[in-house]
Amino acid sequence: MLFERYKNGERAVLVYIEFQSGLGRDDLKEFLVLVASAGAERMALVSGTRKAPDPKYFVGRGKAEEIRQQALQSAADLLIFNHELTPSQERNLEQLCKCRVVGRSGLILDIFAQRARSHEGKLQVELAQLRYMSTRLVRGWTHLERQKGGIGLRGPGETQLETDRRLLSARIKQVNKRLEKVHKQRRQSRQARRKADTPTVSLVGYTNAGKSSLFNALTGASVYTADQLFATLDPTLRQCRLSNNEQLVLADTVGFIQQLPHDLVAAFRATLQETKEADLLLHVIDANDGRKDEYQQQVNKVLADIGAEGVPQLLIFNKIDLLDREPKIDRDDTQHIKAVSLSAKTGAGLELLIQAMSEIFRPQTVRGWLDLPPQAGRIRAQLFERGAVVQEKDNALGGWHLEVEMPSRDFEAISRHEGLKEYTHKG
């Protein structure tokens, strides 16, 4: 990656400041989990309160000196702030404390860099890093010269900063070009699904709510799951079969957190396009979390940021095994399904979710009798394979008299290819 990565066990002093405006309030636990997910070793925690950030050190001079002493005593390699720092604040703190300083965006970017596995995911992480570092240009980019050769790169009297800025701009264009190819492939895949009339359901939710566990339980996939933030970064798509024998495409996406930096949302907008263009969102909520209502609002805020606020949602209250609750389906006054309570870990309630999605995506069905001649054995086999045959009787011509029930679009597809309509009659 483009800037120094944490090493497991790297010694860090954490700085958590609470402001009277509410900025940074009540998210200390999430901050600590973010640091642990990045692989840094917590040596000390410096906390405090302020009315507003200090323009020079973010914190006051006295608190900055306390941070410096903690870094010195613990031989820390870096300082991690649970806030956004300006480039000048980072620079001033590094000069004072003699160690690297990382803000919230840099911390999240490092976790993203560790989680990305696919080609697209790595490109998106690199793009986010490039955009983040473009505001913090203090050397460090000249290694990119090797990718284009040295002739013509440096103009007369060009400063190091100008060279870095030009190399950075060129790299951003290069990564954007590569990403556009990947996005074109995704658009083609979505168009193919629309043409086949296959519904897409996207899993969304606060990170660590159990989205990937639910995804694995529904599809039999083996997406990485762990009790940590952003365990899954790359979007994964798998087919899922409903109780009415319909198929849909299920998409697992990156989890959301509080104060997700806008630059990161922008960088992953293409990945989240699967969410924006889904037919249904399964909004997974940790039913055992006391802050679930707040987290639900945070997720809805990010969905609004990417233009997905209008996509229908089905609330999934996960981890009911921790509350000793029974799985159930909740409906509104008009009997429309609004929520399902289940446990992805134990499997309790999964059949209710399948039932709920089957009801939501219930297609128009055709039911009636078909008279198939003996030479229509292939059609008969297809109908049985689709689970469409209700009952079967022999007919007088040595063929079959079938009562079938199936989605009308499937019936029409077979009809076009097999000439089924000429054998059809209602009965």
PDB file of C-alpha atoms in Angstrom, residues 46 50 54 57 59-69 96:
ATOM      1  CA  VAL A  46      -5.234   9.807  27.091  1.00  0.00           C
ATOM      2  CA  ARG A  50     -12.795  20.474  25.220  1.00  0.00           C
ATOM      3  CA  ASP A  54      -7.218  23.665  19.151  1.00  0.00           C
ATOM      4  CA  TYR A  57      -2.385  20.579  18.348  1.00  0.00           C
ATOM      5  CA  VAL A  59      -5.813  19.478  22.016  1.00  0.00           C
ATOM      6  CA  GLY A  60      -4.503  22.225  24.305  1.00  0.00           C
ATOM      7  CA  ARG A  61      -0.810  22.729  24.983  1.00  0.00           C
ATOM      8  CA  GLY A  62      -1.042  21.064  28.409  1.00  0.00           C
ATOM      9  CA  LYS A  63      -2.824  17.985  27.028  1.00  0.00           C
ATOM     10  CA  ALA A  64      -0.331  17.823  24.157  1.00  0.00           C
ATOM     11  CA  GLU A  65       2.483  17.736  26.696  1.00  0.00           C
ATOM     12  CA  GLU A  66       0.692  14.932  28.588  1.00  0.00           C
ATOM     13  CA  ILE A  67       0.435  12.971  25.337  1.00  0.00           C
ATOM     14  CA  ARG A  68       4.133  13.545  24.672  1.00  0.00           C
ATOM     15  CA  GLN A  69       5.054  12.216  28.124  1.00  0.00           C
ATOM     16  CA  LEU A  96       6.336  17.558  19.412  1.00  0.00           C
TER      17      LEU A  96
END
